[in-house]
Coordinates of C-alpha atoms in Angstrom, one line a residue:
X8 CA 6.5 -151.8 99.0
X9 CA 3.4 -150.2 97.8
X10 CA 2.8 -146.0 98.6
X11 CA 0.2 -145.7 101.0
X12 CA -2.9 -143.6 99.4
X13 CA -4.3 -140.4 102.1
X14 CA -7.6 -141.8 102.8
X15 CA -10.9 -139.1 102.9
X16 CA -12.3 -139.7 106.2
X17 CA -16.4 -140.5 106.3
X18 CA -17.4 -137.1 108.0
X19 CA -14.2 -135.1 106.4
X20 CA -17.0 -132.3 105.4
X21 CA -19.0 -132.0 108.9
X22 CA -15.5 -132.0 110.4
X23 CA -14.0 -129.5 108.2
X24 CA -17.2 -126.9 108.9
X25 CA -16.6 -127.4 112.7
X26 CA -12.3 -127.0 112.0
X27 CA -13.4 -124.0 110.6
X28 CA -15.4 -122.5 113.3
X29 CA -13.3 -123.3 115.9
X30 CA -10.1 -121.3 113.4
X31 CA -12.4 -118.3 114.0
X32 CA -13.7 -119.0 117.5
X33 CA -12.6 -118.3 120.7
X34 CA -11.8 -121.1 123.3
X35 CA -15.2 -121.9 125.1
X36 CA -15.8 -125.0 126.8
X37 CA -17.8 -126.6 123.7
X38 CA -14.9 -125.1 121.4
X39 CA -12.3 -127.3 123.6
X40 CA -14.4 -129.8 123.7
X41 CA -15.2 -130.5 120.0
X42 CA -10.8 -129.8 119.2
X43 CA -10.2 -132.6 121.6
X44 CA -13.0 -134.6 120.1
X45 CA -11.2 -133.9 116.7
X46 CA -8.0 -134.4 117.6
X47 CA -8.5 -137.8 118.9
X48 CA -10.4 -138.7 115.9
X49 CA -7.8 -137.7 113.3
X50 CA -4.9 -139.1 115.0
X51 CA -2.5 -140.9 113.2
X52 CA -5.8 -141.1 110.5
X53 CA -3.7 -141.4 107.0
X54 CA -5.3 -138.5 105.2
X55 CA -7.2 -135.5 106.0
X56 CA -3.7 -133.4 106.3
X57 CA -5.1 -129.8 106.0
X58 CA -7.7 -130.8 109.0
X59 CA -4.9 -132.6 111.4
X60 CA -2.8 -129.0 110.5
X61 CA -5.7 -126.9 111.3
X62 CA -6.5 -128.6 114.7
X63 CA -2.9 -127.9 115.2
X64 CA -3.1 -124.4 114.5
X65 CA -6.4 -123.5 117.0
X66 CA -4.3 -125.8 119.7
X67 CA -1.2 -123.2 119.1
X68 CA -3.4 -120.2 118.8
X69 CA -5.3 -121.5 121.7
X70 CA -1.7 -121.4 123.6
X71 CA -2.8 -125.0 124.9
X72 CA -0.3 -128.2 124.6
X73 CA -2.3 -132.0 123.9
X74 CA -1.8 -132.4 127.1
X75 CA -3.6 -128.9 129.1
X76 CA -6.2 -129.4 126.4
X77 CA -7.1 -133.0 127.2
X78 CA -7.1 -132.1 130.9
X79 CA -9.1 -129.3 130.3
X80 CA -11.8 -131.1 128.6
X81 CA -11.7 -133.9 131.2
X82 CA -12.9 -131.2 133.8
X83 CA -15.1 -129.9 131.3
X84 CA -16.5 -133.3 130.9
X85 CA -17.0 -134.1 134.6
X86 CA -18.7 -130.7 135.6
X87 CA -22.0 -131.5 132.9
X88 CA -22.6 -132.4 129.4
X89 CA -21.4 -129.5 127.1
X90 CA -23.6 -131.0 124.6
X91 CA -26.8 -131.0 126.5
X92 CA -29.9 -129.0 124.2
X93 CA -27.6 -128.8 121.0
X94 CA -29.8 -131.6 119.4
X95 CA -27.1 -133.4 118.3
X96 CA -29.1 -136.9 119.0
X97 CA -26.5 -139.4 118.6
X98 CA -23.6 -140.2 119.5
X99 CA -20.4 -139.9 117.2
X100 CA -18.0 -142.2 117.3
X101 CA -16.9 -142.9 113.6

């Protein structure tokens, strides 16, 4: 049985300047938003440990569980789009 190699993730170094901000952020409706986004992205992704532990750690300090977050950002979601004149341009869905 071979070891399994951590993989480094195509946008590991957008994603690790955005972990970081939301480490030293408060939790805003585009900070939720964007740890949910994350959170969905790097689950069960074989690699990018220190980023799935850091998500992990703004969750905690947050005081929000998987489950209050992901409610949270569906309402979020449903009231407008949090992204709207951020000029982000494209969708991301790698």
């Amino acid at each position: 049985m071979a070891d399994t190699k951590d993989q480094q993730h195509p946008q590991y170094k957008a994603d690790r300047d955005v972990v970081n901000q939301l480490l030293a952020g408060e939790a805003t409706d585009y900070n939720l938003v964007e740890l949910a986004r994350l959170m969905i992205r790097y689950e069960g992704f074989p690699g990018a440990r220190d980023i799935q532990t850091d998500l992990k750690k703004a969750l905690n300090r947050w005081q929000l569980t998987e489950d209050t977050l992901f409610a949270k950002t569906r309402t979020i979601h449903q009231q407008g789009d949090v992204y709207k004149g951020l000029g982000r341009g494209r969708e991301d869905w790698s």
